[in-house]
mmCIF file of C-alpha atoms in Angstrom:
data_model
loop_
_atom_site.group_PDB
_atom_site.id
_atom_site.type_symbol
_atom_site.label_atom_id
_atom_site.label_comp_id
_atom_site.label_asym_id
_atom_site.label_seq_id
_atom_site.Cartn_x
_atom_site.Cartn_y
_atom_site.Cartn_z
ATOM 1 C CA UNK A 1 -20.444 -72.017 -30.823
ATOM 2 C CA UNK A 2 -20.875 -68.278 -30.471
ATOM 3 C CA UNK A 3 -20.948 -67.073 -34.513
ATOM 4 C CA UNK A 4 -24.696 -67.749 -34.801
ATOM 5 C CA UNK A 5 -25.525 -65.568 -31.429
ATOM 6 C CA UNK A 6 -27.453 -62.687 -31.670
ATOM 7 C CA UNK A 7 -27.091 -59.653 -29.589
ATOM 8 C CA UNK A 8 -30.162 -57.407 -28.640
ATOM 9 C CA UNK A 9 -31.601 -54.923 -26.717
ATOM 10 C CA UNK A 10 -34.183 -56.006 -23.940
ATOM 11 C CA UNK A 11 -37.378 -54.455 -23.134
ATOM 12 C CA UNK A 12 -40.447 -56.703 -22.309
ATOM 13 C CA UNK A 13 -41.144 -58.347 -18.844
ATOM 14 C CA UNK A 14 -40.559 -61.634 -20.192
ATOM 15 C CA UNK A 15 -36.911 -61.018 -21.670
ATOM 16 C CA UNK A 16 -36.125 -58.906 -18.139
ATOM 17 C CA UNK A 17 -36.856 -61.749 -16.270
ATOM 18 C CA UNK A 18 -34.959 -64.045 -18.167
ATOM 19 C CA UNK A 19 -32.255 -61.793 -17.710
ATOM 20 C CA UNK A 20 -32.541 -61.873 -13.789
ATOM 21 C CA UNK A 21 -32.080 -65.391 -13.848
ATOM 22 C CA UNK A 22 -29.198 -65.324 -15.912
ATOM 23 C CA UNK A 23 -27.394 -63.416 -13.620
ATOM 24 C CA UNK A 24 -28.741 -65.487 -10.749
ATOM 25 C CA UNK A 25 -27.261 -68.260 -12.316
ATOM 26 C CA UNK A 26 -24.092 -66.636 -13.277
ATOM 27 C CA UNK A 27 -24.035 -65.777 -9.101
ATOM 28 C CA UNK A 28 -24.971 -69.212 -7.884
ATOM 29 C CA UNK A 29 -28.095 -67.227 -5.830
ATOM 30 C CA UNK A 30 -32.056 -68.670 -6.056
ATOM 31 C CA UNK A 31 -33.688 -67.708 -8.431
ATOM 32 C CA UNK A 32 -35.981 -66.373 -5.848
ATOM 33 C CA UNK A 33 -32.973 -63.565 -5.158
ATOM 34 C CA UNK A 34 -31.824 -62.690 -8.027
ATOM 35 C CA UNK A 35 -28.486 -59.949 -8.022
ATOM 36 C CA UNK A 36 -30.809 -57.512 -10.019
ATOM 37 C CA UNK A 37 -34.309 -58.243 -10.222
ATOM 38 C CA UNK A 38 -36.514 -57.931 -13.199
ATOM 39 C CA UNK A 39 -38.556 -55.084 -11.669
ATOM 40 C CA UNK A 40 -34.964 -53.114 -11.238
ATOM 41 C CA UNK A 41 -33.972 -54.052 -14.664
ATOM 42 C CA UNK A 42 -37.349 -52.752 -16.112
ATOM 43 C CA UNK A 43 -36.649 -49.629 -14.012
ATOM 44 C CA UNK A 44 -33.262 -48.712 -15.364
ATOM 45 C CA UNK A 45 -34.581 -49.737 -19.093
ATOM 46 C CA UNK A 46 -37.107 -46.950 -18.869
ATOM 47 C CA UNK A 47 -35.019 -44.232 -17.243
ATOM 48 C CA UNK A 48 -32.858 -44.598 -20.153
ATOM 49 C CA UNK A 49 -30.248 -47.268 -19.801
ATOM 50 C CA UNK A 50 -29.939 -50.443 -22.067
ATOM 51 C CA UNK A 51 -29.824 -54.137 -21.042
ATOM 52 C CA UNK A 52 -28.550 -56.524 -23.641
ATOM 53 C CA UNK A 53 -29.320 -60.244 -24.224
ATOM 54 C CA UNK A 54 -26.924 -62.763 -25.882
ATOM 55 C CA UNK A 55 -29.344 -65.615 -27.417
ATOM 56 C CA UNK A 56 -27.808 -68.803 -29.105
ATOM 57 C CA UNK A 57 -30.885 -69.581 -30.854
ATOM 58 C CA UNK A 58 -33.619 -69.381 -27.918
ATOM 59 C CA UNK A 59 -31.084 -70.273 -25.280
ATOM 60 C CA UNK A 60 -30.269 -67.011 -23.423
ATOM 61 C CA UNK A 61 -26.311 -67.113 -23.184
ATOM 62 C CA UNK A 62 -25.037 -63.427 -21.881
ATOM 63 C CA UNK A 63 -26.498 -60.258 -20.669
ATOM 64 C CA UNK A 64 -25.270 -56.696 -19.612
ATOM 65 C CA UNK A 65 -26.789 -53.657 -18.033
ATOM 66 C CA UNK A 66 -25.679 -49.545 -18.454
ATOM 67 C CA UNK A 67 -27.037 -46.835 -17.803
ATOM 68 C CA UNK A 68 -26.119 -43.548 -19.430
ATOM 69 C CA UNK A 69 -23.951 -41.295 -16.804
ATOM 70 C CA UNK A 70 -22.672 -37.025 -16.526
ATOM 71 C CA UNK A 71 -20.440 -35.727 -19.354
ATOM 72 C CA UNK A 72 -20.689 -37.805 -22.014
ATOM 73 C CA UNK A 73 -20.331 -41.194 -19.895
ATOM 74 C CA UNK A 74 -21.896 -44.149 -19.629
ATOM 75 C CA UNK A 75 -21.421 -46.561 -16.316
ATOM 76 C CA UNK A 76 -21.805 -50.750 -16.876
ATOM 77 C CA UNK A 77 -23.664 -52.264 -13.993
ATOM 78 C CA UNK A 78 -22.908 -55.918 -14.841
ATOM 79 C CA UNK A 79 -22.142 -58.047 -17.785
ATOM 80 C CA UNK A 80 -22.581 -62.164 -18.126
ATOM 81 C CA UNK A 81 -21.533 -63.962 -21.062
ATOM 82 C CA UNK A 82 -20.448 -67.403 -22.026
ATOM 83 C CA UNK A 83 -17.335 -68.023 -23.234
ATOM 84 C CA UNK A 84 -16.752 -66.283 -26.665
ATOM 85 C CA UNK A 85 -19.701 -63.647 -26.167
ATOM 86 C CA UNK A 86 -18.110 -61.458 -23.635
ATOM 87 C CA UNK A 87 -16.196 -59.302 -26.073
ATOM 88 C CA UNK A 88 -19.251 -59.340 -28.601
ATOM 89 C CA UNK A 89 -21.291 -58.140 -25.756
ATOM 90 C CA UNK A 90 -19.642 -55.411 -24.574
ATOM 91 C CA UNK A 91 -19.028 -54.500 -28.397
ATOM 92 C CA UNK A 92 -22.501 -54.117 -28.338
ATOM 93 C CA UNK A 93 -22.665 -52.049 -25.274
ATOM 94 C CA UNK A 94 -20.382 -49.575 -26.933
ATOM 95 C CA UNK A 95 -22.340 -48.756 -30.259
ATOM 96 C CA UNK A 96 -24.794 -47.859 -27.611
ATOM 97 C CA UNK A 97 -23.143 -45.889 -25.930
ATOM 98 C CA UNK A 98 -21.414 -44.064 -28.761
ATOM 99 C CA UNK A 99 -25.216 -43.775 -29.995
ATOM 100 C CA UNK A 100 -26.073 -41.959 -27.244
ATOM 101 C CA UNK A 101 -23.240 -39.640 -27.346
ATOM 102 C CA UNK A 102 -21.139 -41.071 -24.806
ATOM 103 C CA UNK A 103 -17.088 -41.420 -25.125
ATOM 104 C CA UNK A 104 -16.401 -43.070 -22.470
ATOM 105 C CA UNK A 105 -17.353 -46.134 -20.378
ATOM 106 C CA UNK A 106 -16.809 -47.449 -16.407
ATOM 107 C CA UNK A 107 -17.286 -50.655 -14.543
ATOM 108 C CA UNK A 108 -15.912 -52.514 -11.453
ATOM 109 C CA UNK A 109 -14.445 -55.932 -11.359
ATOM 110 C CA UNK A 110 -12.662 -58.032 -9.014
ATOM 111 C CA UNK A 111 -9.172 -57.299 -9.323
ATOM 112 C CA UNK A 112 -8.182 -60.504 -8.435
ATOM 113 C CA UNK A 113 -9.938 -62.189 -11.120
ATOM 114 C CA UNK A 114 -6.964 -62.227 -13.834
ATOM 115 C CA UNK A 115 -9.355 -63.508 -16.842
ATOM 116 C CA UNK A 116 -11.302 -60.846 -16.235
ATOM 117 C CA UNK A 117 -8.516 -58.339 -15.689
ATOM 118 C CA UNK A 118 -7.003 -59.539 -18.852
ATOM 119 C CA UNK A 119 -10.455 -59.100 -21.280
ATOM 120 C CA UNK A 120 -10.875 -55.603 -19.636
ATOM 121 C CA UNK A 121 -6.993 -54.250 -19.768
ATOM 122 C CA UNK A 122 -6.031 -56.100 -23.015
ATOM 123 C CA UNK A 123 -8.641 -56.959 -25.398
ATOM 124 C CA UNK A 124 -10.559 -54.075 -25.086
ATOM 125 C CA UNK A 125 -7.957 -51.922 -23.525
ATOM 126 C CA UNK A 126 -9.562 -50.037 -20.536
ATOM 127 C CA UNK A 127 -7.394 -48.842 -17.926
ATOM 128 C CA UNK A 128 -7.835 -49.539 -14.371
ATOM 129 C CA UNK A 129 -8.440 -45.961 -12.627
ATOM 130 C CA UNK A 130 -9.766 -46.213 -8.830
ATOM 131 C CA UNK A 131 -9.192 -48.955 -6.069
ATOM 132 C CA UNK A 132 -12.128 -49.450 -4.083
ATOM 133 C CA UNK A 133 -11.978 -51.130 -0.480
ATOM 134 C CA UNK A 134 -14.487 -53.497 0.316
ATOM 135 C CA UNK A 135 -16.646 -51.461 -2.545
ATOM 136 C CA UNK A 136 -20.158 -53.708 -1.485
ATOM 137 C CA UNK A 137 -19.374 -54.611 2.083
ATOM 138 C CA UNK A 138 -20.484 -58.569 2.731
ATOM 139 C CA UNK A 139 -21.913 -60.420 0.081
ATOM 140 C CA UNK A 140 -23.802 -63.626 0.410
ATOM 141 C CA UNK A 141 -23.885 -65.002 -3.105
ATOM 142 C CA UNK A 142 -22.315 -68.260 -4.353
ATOM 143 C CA UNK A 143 -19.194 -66.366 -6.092
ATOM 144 C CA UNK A 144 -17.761 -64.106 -3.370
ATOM 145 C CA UNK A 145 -18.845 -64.997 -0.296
ATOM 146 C CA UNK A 146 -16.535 -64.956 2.720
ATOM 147 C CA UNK A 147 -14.474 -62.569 1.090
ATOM 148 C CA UNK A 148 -14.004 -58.611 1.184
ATOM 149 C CA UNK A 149 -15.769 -57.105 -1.995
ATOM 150 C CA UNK A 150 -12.310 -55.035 -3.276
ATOM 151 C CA UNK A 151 -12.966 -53.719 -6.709
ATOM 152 C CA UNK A 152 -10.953 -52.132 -9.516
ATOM 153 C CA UNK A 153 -13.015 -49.780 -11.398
ATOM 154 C CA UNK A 154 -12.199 -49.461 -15.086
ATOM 155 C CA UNK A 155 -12.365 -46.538 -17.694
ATOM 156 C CA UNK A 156 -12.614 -47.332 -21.296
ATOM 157 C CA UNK A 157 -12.164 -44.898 -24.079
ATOM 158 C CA UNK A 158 -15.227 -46.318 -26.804
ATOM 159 C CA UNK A 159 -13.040 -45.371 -29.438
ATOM 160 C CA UNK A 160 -9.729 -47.089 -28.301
ATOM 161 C CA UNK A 161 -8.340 -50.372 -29.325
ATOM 162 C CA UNK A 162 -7.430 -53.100 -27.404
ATOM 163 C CA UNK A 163 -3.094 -53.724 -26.180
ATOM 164 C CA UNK A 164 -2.639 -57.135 -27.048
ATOM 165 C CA UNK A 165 0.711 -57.475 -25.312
ATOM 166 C CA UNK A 166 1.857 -59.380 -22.505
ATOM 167 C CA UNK A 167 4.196 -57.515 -20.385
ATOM 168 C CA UNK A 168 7.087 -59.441 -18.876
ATOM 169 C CA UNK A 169 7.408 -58.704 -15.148
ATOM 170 C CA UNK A 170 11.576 -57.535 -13.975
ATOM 171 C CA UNK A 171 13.313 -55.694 -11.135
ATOM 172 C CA UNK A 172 13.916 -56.597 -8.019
ATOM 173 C CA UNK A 173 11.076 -58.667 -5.910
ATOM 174 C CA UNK A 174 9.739 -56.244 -3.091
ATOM 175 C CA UNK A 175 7.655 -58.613 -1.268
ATOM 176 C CA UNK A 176 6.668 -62.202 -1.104
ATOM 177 C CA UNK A 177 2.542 -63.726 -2.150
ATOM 178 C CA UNK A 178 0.649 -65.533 0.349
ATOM 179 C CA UNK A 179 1.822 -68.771 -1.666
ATOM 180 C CA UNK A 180 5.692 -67.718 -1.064
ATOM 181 C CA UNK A 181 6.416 -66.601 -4.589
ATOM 182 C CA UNK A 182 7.123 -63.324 -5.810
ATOM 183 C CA UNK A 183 3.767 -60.891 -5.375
ATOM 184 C CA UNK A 184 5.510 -57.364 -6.623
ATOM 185 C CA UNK A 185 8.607 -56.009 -9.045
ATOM 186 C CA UNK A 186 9.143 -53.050 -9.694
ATOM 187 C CA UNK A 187 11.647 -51.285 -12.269
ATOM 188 C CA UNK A 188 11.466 -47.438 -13.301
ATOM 189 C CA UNK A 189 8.050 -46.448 -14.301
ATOM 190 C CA UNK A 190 6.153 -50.046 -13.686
ATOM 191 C CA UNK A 191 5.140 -52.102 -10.984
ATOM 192 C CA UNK A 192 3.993 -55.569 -11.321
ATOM 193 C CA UNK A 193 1.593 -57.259 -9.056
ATOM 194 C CA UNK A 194 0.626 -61.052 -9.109
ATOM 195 C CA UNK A 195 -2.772 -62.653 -8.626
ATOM 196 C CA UNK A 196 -3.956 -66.244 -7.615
ATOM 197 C CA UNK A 197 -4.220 -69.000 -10.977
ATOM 198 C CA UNK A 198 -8.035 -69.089 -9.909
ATOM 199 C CA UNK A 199 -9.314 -66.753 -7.005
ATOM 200 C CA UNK A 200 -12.643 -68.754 -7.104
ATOM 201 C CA UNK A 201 -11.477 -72.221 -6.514
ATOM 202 C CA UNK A 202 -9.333 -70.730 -3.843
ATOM 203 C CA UNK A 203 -11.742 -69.002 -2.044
ATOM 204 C CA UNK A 204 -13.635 -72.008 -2.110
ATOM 205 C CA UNK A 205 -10.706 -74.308 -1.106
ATOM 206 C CA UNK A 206 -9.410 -71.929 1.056
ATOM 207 C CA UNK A 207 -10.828 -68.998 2.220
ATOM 208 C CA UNK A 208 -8.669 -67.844 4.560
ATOM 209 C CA UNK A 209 -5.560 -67.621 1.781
ATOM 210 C CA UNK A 210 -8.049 -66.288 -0.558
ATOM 211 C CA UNK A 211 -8.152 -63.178 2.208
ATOM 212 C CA UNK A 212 -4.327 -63.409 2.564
ATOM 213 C CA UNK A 213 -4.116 -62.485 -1.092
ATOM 214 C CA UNK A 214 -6.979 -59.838 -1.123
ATOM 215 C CA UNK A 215 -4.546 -57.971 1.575
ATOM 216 C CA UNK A 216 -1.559 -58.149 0.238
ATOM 217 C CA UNK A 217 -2.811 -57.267 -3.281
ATOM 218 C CA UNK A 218 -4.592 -54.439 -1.936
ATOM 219 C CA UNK A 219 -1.690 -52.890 -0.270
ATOM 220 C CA UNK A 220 0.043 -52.763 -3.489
ATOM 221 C CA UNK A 221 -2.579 -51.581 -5.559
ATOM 222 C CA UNK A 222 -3.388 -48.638 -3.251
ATOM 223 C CA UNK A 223 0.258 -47.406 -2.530
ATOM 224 C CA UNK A 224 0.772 -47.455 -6.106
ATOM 225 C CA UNK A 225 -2.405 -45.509 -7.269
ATOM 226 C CA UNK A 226 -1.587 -43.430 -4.535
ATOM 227 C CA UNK A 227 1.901 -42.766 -6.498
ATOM 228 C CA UNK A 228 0.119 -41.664 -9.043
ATOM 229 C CA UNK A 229 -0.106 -45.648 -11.094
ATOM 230 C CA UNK A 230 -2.779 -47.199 -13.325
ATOM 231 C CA UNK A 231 -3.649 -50.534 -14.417
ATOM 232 C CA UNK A 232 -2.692 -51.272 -17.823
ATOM 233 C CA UNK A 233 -2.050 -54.439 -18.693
ATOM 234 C CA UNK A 234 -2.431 -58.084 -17.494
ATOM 235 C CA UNK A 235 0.245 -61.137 -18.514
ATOM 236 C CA UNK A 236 -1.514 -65.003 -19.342
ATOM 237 C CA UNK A 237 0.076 -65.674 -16.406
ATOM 238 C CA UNK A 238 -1.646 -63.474 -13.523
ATOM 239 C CA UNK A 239 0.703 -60.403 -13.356
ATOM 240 C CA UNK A 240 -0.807 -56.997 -13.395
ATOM 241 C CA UNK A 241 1.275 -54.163 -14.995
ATOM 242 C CA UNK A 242 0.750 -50.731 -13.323
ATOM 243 C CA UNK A 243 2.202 -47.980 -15.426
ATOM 244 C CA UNK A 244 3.199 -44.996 -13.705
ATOM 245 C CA UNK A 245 1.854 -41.132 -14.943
ATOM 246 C CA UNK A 246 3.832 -38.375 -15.957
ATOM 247 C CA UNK A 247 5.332 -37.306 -12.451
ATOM 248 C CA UNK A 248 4.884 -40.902 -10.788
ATOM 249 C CA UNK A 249 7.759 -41.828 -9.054
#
């Protein structure tokens, strides 16, 4: 049940800390090492950016950290939610945002996460705008390591809606996945690019086809942003659309 959750701002040691080991949860670290600390938290609080807490009842059940950023911007560290609060929590991260002026927000995911590239493309309808190599160098948490840290960073206008459309992959197949199926199509102004059913079991499973597939997704994400492509859209079943801008071949 998420109707009954409230959504708040965080401020007071206590609350901080209880963020930091939500997120130490969410990364399968100790709660000794937490991703962000509650001393970093309380840091970034009082120069001005805004840490939210999702509580069913007392039960802390999501969390998100931004900080305010140049030109009317704001920049979203990390976000946690249970299933059912993500979208309500980065709702809330927008009406702060837009309180503060801002018109924009950015974030990094893993682009081979398709859930997540599907909340952040379709339901909210951010486009993906920068492909970052290895964007943390090794990590050592319970999530992502043994793999290279690739991110897609994500712009989001605040006052945009989300594209709730699938978009149905055709063309000719360029290459093939690491599993032997089809990993691109292209046709006129799109490209399509497959992801793994579940990156995380994988990795866990399998880490060296995990790697396979952060390769060979990589090389099509950066010769198509390099082409002058975006990320706008993600199918239910792990295709990434990649729209081309006005002079994109």
């Amino acid at each position: 049940m998420t109707g009954g959750a409230t959504i708040r701002t965080v401020h007071d040691v206590a609350g901080l800390a209880a963020v930091a080991d939500h997120f130490s949860d969410v990364w399968r670290t100790p709660r000794t090492a937490p991703p962000y600390p509650a001393e970093v938290l309380h840091s970034l609080v009082h120069a001005g950016g805004a840490v939210h807490a999702a509580h069913e009842g007392q039960r802390l059940a999501g969390a998100s950290v931004a900080v305010l950023g140049p030109n009317r911007s704001t920049y979203s560290l990390v976000a946690a939610a249970e299933r059912g609060l993500g979208h309500r929590l980065k709702l809330a991260q927008r009406d702060w945002a837009l309180a503060h002026g801002a018109r924009t927000m950015r974030w990094t995911f893993d682009p081979l996460v398709g859930r997540n590239a599907r909340f952040n493309l379709v339901k909210l309808g951010a486009v993906g705008t920068e492909y970052l190599v290895d964007f943390y160098g090794p990590m050592t948490d319970g999530v992502n390591d043994g793999d290279e840290s690739d991110r897609l960073t994500v712009t989001w206008d605040l006052r945009a809606e989300g594209t709730p459309y699938d978009t149905e992959p055709h063309g000719p197949v360029l290459r093939a996945a690491p599993d032997g199926g089809p990993l691109v199509r292209r046709a006129g102004r799109h490209v399509w690019c497959r992801v793994p059913d579940d990156v995380v079991k994988l990795r866990a499973a399998d880490p060296a086809l995990a790697l396979r597939w952060r390769h060979a997704v990589r090389e099509v994400f950066l010769e198509a942003f390099l082409e002058g492509f975006r990320a706008t859209g993600m199918s239910r079943d792990g295709w990434y659309t990649l729209t081309g801008t006005e002079g994109a071949a």
